[in-house]
Amino acid sequence: MPSKTKQKLNVKKLTQLLDVIRDRRSVRSFDPGDRVPRETLEQIADAGRWAPSGANSQPWEICIIEDPQRVQEVASVMASQADRLNEHCKGFPHVHKKHWVHDSVAILAVFVDPRWADTYPVALEEDLDRTEYMENRSNILLVSAGAAIQNLQLATTAVGLTSAWLSGGGEPQTALELQKLLSFPSSHIPYGIVPIGWPRRKAESRWRRPIDEVVHWNGAIEANLRTQEDIDHYLAKERRHSIYKDAEARQQHLDRLPSDGEIDPVDDGNH
Ligand SMILES: Cc1cc2nc3c(=O)[nH]c(=O)nc-3n(C[C@H](O)[C@H](O)[C@H](O)COP(=O)(O)O)c2cc1C
């Protein structure tokens, strides 16, 4: 029996939400500018607070860093993290430029307490727990944190600021430095560091896979699933352009790609 309440889709609100979602870009350079009122920063944090989480565990603490001296200290930690990444990991050519974090008007650090994974399903039989549930508890914890971090970014976009999502806080050395600096205990891992700033320019568009490739109506369309070859190609030829370039520049790069076996042209660092 259909309910008596009027069923009406609010397409207008959906369109407005999609605008904010599409406008959110990882922007890795900020214009230095006025400080943002605490009230606004708290509203942004509130968006994180309202994120869904496994078992409603809310396994996060959202640390708002807005004291200018403290912002510089956190930025320095992230700059060192970026330098280490640049030295030890391949394929992230711009990470050493992370010193832009120093231009943040605020930085949100999302600390996650993994002990809250105990509130997710645990099998009474140890063996079954290990094979079936244990790993998924970590997944639930991390995707919950991700939902909160994304909410922070969307709220930041909605108010006309811009942000990036830095995951290096999950690396042990950086975690330790941030815990010490911000007085968090070792149980709390800063998986999400979100520098916030004033946009230097309108954020460019970024490549997304086409909708009819990503969406599978009522079951997988096998031809649209990506293969190991696609992953290998992405790693060898596409990744840095997909992360740091706008969609058009990325496409131009792909159109110019040398035939297999030749070396990928060196990235010029503009983004
Ligand atoms: C879990 C996660 C970790 C990320 N870590 C970093 C990071 O450490 N540094 C960075 O510059 N961007 C990071 N990003 C941003 C992605 O590179 C970015 O979202 C992606 O390239 C798509 O670009 P867009 O955000 O502008 O749409 C991260 C994003 C996610 C979701």
Tab-separated table of C-alpha atoms and ligand atoms in Angstrom:
chain	number	residue	atom	x	y	z
A	1	MET	CA	0.000	0.000	0.000
A	2	PRO	CA	1.628	3.312	-1.091
A	3	SER	CA	2.070	5.894	1.679
A	4	LYS	CA	-0.261	8.893	1.739
A	5	THR	CA	2.588	11.437	2.031
A	6	LYS	CA	3.309	13.180	-1.215
A	7	GLN	CA	6.325	11.665	-2.938
A	8	LYS	CA	8.264	14.271	-4.825
A	9	LEU	CA	11.859	14.235	-5.923
A	10	ASN	CA	13.793	17.362	-5.026
A	11	VAL	CA	15.827	17.574	-8.196
A	12	LYS	CA	16.677	21.215	-7.567
A	13	LYS	CA	18.423	20.410	-4.309
A	14	LEU	CA	20.201	17.480	-5.939
A	15	THR	CA	21.461	19.760	-8.702
A	16	GLN	CA	22.734	22.273	-6.125
A	17	LEU	CA	24.492	19.508	-4.237
A	18	LEU	CA	26.042	18.168	-7.438
A	19	ASP	CA	27.339	21.651	-8.210
A	20	VAL	CA	29.200	21.725	-4.898
A	21	ILE	CA	30.456	18.177	-5.435
A	22	ARG	CA	31.724	18.985	-8.935
A	23	ASP	CA	33.294	22.260	-7.785
A	24	ARG	CA	35.351	20.524	-5.116
A	25	ARG	CA	38.874	20.174	-6.439
A	26	SER	CA	42.135	19.273	-4.784
A	27	VAL	CA	43.863	22.610	-5.019
A	28	ARG	CA	47.533	22.588	-4.156
A	29	SER	CA	48.228	26.309	-4.102
A	30	PHE	CA	46.448	28.970	-2.102
A	31	ASP	CA	46.319	32.732	-2.115
A	32	PRO	CA	47.353	33.945	1.307
A	33	GLY	CA	44.393	35.874	2.706
A	34	ASP	CA	42.191	36.864	5.598
A	35	ARG	CA	41.659	34.535	8.486
A	36	VAL	CA	38.374	32.658	8.446
A	37	PRO	CA	36.050	33.195	11.423
A	38	ARG	CA	36.016	30.387	13.956
A	39	GLU	CA	32.282	30.078	13.472
A	40	THR	CA	32.767	29.172	9.790
A	41	LEU	CA	35.554	26.724	10.575
A	42	GLU	CA	33.338	25.085	13.148
A	43	GLN	CA	30.540	24.801	10.586
A	44	ILE	CA	32.949	23.091	8.219
A	45	ALA	CA	33.953	20.708	10.999
A	46	ASP	CA	30.267	20.149	11.715
A	47	ALA	CA	29.871	18.805	8.179
A	48	GLY	CA	32.467	16.184	9.124
A	49	ARG	CA	30.649	15.422	12.356
A	50	TRP	CA	27.501	14.568	10.408
A	51	ALA	CA	29.203	11.944	8.242
A	52	PRO	CA	27.969	8.370	8.403
A	53	SER	CA	30.162	5.882	10.254
A	54	GLY	CA	30.118	2.159	10.943
A	55	ALA	CA	27.979	1.412	14.022
A	56	ASN	CA	27.685	5.201	14.398
A	57	SER	CA	31.090	4.929	16.037
A	58	GLN	CA	32.218	8.400	14.904
A	59	PRO	CA	35.829	7.279	15.283
A	60	TRP	CA	37.245	10.736	14.529
A	61	GLU	CA	38.444	13.826	16.333
A	62	ILE	CA	38.538	16.903	14.134
A	63	CYS	CA	41.381	19.217	15.119
A	64	ILE	CA	40.984	22.720	13.688
A	65	ILE	CA	44.363	24.389	13.411
A	66	GLU	CA	43.919	28.116	12.832
A	67	ASP	CA	46.499	29.742	15.058
A	68	PRO	CA	48.934	31.096	12.404
A	69	GLN	CA	52.021	29.819	14.226
A	70	ARG	CA	50.493	26.362	14.623
A	71	VAL	CA	49.461	26.329	10.951
A	72	GLN	CA	53.107	26.901	10.030
A	73	GLU	CA	54.233	24.097	12.328
A	74	VAL	CA	51.768	21.615	10.849
A	75	ALA	CA	52.679	22.779	7.337
A	76	SER	CA	56.345	22.101	8.101
A	77	VAL	CA	55.530	18.567	9.206
A	78	MET	CA	53.630	17.986	5.948
A	79	ALA	CA	56.424	19.554	3.907
A	80	SER	CA	58.924	17.108	5.436
A	81	GLN	CA	56.521	14.259	4.750
A	82	ALA	CA	56.323	15.400	1.131
A	83	ASP	CA	60.092	15.616	0.856
A	84	ARG	CA	60.447	12.057	2.136
A	85	LEU	CA	57.792	10.865	-0.313
A	86	ASN	CA	59.588	12.631	-3.098
A	87	GLU	CA	62.826	10.933	-2.184
A	88	HIS	CA	61.518	7.432	-1.647
A	89	CYS	CA	58.414	6.967	-3.806
A	90	LYS	CA	58.127	7.275	-7.546
A	91	GLY	CA	55.455	8.945	-9.607
A	92	PHE	CA	54.347	11.904	-7.513
A	93	PRO	CA	56.391	14.628	-9.181
A	94	HIS	CA	54.872	17.615	-7.433
A	95	VAL	CA	54.846	16.448	-3.872
A	96	HIS	CA	57.942	18.470	-3.010
A	97	LYS	CA	55.834	21.525	-3.770
A	98	LYS	CA	53.656	20.742	-0.811
A	99	HIS	CA	55.191	23.740	0.901
A	100	TRP	CA	52.111	25.555	-0.380
A	101	VAL	CA	50.513	24.180	2.759
A	102	HIS	CA	52.180	27.143	4.481
A	103	ASP	CA	49.622	29.417	2.759
A	104	SER	CA	46.675	27.662	4.433
A	105	VAL	CA	44.282	29.817	6.432
A	106	ALA	CA	43.508	26.746	8.498
A	107	ILE	CA	44.274	23.066	8.522
A	108	LEU	CA	41.860	20.392	9.624
A	109	ALA	CA	43.479	17.268	10.987
A	110	VAL	CA	41.186	14.274	11.254
A	111	PHE	CA	42.533	11.935	13.914
A	112	VAL	CA	41.045	8.451	13.905
A	113	ASP	CA	41.011	6.111	16.892
A	114	PRO	CA	41.270	2.572	15.447
A	115	ARG	CA	40.137	1.022	18.725
A	116	TRP	CA	36.615	1.901	17.614
A	117	ALA	CA	36.857	-0.876	15.018
A	118	ASP	CA	35.964	-3.171	17.930
A	119	THR	CA	32.418	-1.831	17.642
A	120	TYR	CA	32.005	-3.442	14.198
A	121	PRO	CA	31.018	-7.091	13.646
A	122	VAL	CA	33.190	-9.600	15.503
A	123	ALA	CA	32.523	-13.320	15.027
A	124	LEU	CA	32.236	-15.408	18.147
A	125	GLU	CA	34.498	-18.055	16.536
A	126	GLU	CA	38.084	-16.832	16.310
A	127	ASP	CA	38.893	-18.595	13.031
A	128	LEU	CA	35.820	-17.304	11.320
A	129	ASP	CA	36.510	-13.849	12.668
A	130	ARG	CA	39.963	-13.871	11.124
A	131	THR	CA	38.827	-15.040	7.693
A	132	GLU	CA	35.539	-13.180	7.433
A	133	TYR	CA	35.303	-10.069	9.588
A	134	MET	CA	38.631	-8.861	10.899
A	135	GLU	CA	39.918	-7.140	7.769
A	136	ASN	CA	36.577	-5.581	7.032
A	137	ARG	CA	36.636	-3.896	10.441
A	138	SER	CA	39.665	-1.888	9.280
A	139	ASN	CA	37.871	-1.104	6.027
A	140	ILE	CA	34.817	0.149	7.880
A	141	LEU	CA	36.975	2.342	10.078
A	142	LEU	CA	38.823	3.920	7.172
A	143	VAL	CA	35.856	4.478	4.920
A	144	SER	CA	34.052	6.101	7.847
A	145	ALA	CA	36.982	8.482	8.233
A	146	GLY	CA	36.866	9.081	4.477
A	147	ALA	CA	33.220	10.066	4.635
A	148	ALA	CA	34.011	12.649	7.324
A	149	ILE	CA	36.972	14.037	5.399
A	150	GLN	CA	34.954	14.346	2.216
A	151	ASN	CA	32.220	16.192	4.097
A	152	LEU	CA	34.825	18.675	5.328
A	153	GLN	CA	36.000	19.260	1.783
A	154	LEU	CA	32.482	19.737	0.452
A	155	ALA	CA	31.635	22.245	3.165
A	156	THR	CA	34.887	24.083	2.425
A	157	THR	CA	33.929	24.301	-1.238
A	158	ALA	CA	30.395	25.437	-0.415
A	159	VAL	CA	31.670	28.447	1.525
A	160	GLY	CA	33.995	29.535	-1.301
A	161	LEU	CA	37.271	28.243	0.078
A	162	THR	CA	39.282	25.405	-1.322
A	163	SER	CA	41.182	22.460	0.110
A	164	ALA	CA	43.216	19.374	-0.505
A	165	TRP	CA	43.236	15.992	1.145
A	166	LEU	CA	46.627	14.827	2.330
A	167	SER	CA	46.945	11.238	3.430
A	168	GLY	CA	50.571	11.345	4.619
A	169	GLY	CA	49.447	11.733	8.235
A	170	GLY	CA	48.858	7.974	8.182
A	171	GLU	CA	52.603	7.353	7.706
A	172	PRO	CA	54.115	6.466	11.108
A	173	GLN	CA	56.782	9.173	11.264
A	174	THR	CA	54.366	11.908	10.237
A	175	ALA	CA	51.678	10.545	12.562
A	176	LEU	CA	54.116	10.706	15.453
A	177	GLU	CA	55.178	14.261	14.658
A	178	LEU	CA	51.559	15.425	14.391
A	179	GLN	CA	50.532	13.607	17.561
A	180	LYS	CA	53.328	15.324	19.473
A	181	LEU	CA	52.688	18.732	17.976
A	182	LEU	CA	48.932	18.633	18.532
A	183	SER	CA	48.967	16.718	21.835
A	184	PHE	CA	47.091	13.662	20.590
A	185	PRO	CA	47.861	10.244	22.078
A	186	SER	CA	49.579	7.527	20.031
A	187	SER	CA	46.222	5.702	19.714
A	188	HIS	CA	44.979	8.437	17.361
A	189	ILE	CA	46.180	8.436	13.739
A	190	PRO	CA	45.809	11.597	11.641
A	191	TYR	CA	44.661	9.840	8.458
A	192	GLY	CA	43.301	13.011	6.911
A	193	ILE	CA	45.073	16.359	6.829
A	194	VAL	CA	42.997	18.963	5.021
A	195	PRO	CA	44.683	22.296	4.373
A	196	ILE	CA	42.152	25.008	3.620
A	197	GLY	CA	42.855	28.197	1.711
A	198	TRP	CA	41.651	30.949	-0.534
A	199	PRO	CA	41.483	29.871	-4.168
A	200	ARG	CA	44.177	31.422	-6.342
A	201	ARG	CA	42.028	30.926	-9.431
A	202	LYS	CA	38.948	29.049	-10.457
A	203	ALA	CA	39.748	25.388	-10.038
A	204	GLU	CA	40.193	23.603	-13.321
A	205	SER	CA	38.270	20.520	-14.233
A	206	ARG	CA	39.813	17.188	-13.463
A	207	TRP	CA	39.513	13.981	-15.424
A	208	ARG	CA	36.790	11.581	-14.478
A	209	ARG	CA	35.944	8.296	-16.151
A	210	PRO	CA	32.812	8.665	-18.318
A	211	ILE	CA	29.563	8.013	-16.521
A	212	ASP	CA	28.463	5.218	-18.834
A	213	GLU	CA	31.707	3.398	-18.090
A	214	VAL	CA	31.449	3.737	-14.318
A	215	VAL	CA	27.750	3.025	-13.902
A	216	HIS	CA	26.595	-0.585	-14.218
A	217	TRP	CA	22.816	-0.873	-14.305
A	218	ASN	CA	21.595	-3.969	-12.480
A	219	GLY	CA	24.873	-5.828	-12.850
A	220	ALA	CA	28.384	-5.540	-14.210
A	221	ILE	CA	28.978	-4.672	-17.834
A	222	GLU	CA	32.118	-6.701	-18.300
A	223	ALA	CA	33.460	-4.670	-21.209
A	224	ASN	CA	33.526	-1.590	-18.979
A	225	LEU	CA	35.548	-3.155	-16.202
A	226	ARG	CA	39.150	-2.074	-16.121
A	227	THR	CA	41.876	-4.651	-16.515
A	228	GLN	CA	45.347	-5.133	-15.082
A	229	GLU	CA	46.639	-3.674	-18.346
A	230	ASP	CA	44.694	-0.495	-17.654
A	231	ILE	CA	46.280	-0.272	-14.210
A	232	ASP	CA	49.763	-0.816	-15.629
A	233	HIS	CA	49.158	1.848	-18.254
A	234	TYR	CA	47.822	4.261	-15.650
A	235	LEU	CA	50.916	3.754	-13.543
A	236	ALA	CA	53.364	4.078	-16.410
A	237	LYS	CA	51.778	6.857	-18.441
A	238	GLU	CA	48.796	8.495	-16.837
A	239	ARG	CA	48.871	8.768	-13.081
A	240	ARG	CA	50.749	12.007	-12.547
A	241	HIS	CA	48.786	13.712	-15.323
A	242	SER	CA	45.514	12.469	-13.879
A	243	ILE	CA	46.393	13.775	-10.436
A	244	TYR	CA	48.001	17.104	-11.175
A	245	LYS	CA	46.781	18.273	-14.588
A	246	ASP	CA	43.422	19.571	-15.662
A	247	ALA	CA	41.340	17.287	-17.856
A	248	GLU	CA	42.308	19.027	-21.102
A	249	ALA	CA	46.056	18.979	-20.436
A	250	ARG	CA	45.798	15.340	-19.449
A	251	GLN	CA	44.072	14.503	-22.718
A	252	GLN	CA	46.705	16.398	-24.716
A	253	HIS	CA	49.363	14.363	-22.948
A	254	LEU	CA	47.596	11.111	-23.846
A	255	ASP	CA	47.225	12.186	-27.475
A	256	ARG	CA	50.977	12.865	-27.637
A	257	LEU	CA	51.980	9.638	-25.932
A	258	PRO	CA	54.996	8.030	-27.542
A	259	SER	CA	54.533	4.509	-28.821
A	260	ASP	CA	55.163	1.773	-26.270
A	261	GLY	CA	58.712	1.342	-25.178
A	262	GLU	CA	59.621	5.015	-25.402
A	263	ILE	CA	59.956	7.021	-22.257
A	264	ASP	CA	57.126	9.186	-21.004
A	265	PRO	CA	58.045	12.869	-21.514
A	266	VAL	CA	59.105	14.575	-18.311
A	267	ASP	CA	56.372	16.460	-16.538
A	268	ASP	CA	56.921	20.209	-16.613
A	269	GLY	CA	55.431	20.662	-13.173
A	270	ASN	CA	52.726	23.133	-14.259
A	271	HIS	CA	49.344	22.366	-12.874
B	1	LIG	C1	42.281	8.900	0.334
B	1	LIG	C2	42.896	10.026	-0.453
B	1	LIG	C3	44.216	10.340	-0.255
B	1	LIG	C4	44.796	11.423	-0.929
B	1	LIG	N1	46.085	11.787	-0.629
B	1	LIG	C5	46.619	12.873	-1.218
B	1	LIG	C6	47.903	13.347	-0.824
B	1	LIG	O1	48.546	12.802	0.074
B	1	LIG	N2	48.401	14.441	-1.457
B	1	LIG	C7	47.703	15.101	-2.413
B	1	LIG	O2	48.212	16.089	-2.944
B	1	LIG	N3	46.466	14.682	-2.802
B	1	LIG	C8	45.910	13.595	-2.217
B	1	LIG	N4	44.634	13.193	-2.553
B	1	LIG	C9	43.886	13.940	-3.578
B	1	LIG	C10	43.788	13.164	-4.886
B	1	LIG	O3	45.012	13.174	-5.577
B	1	LIG	C11	42.673	13.812	-5.725
B	1	LIG	O4	41.460	13.688	-5.042
B	1	LIG	C12	42.529	13.176	-7.105
B	1	LIG	O5	43.702	13.350	-7.855
B	1	LIG	C13	41.337	13.750	-7.880
B	1	LIG	O6	41.450	15.146	-8.015
B	1	LIG	P1	40.355	16.149	-7.443
B	1	LIG	O7	40.310	15.933	-5.935
B	1	LIG	O8	40.843	17.526	-7.794
B	1	LIG	O9	39.062	15.817	-8.088
B	1	LIG	C14	44.039	12.146	-1.873
B	1	LIG	C15	42.704	11.806	-2.080
B	1	LIG	C16	42.125	10.778	-1.366
B	1	LIG	C17	40.667	10.480	-1.547
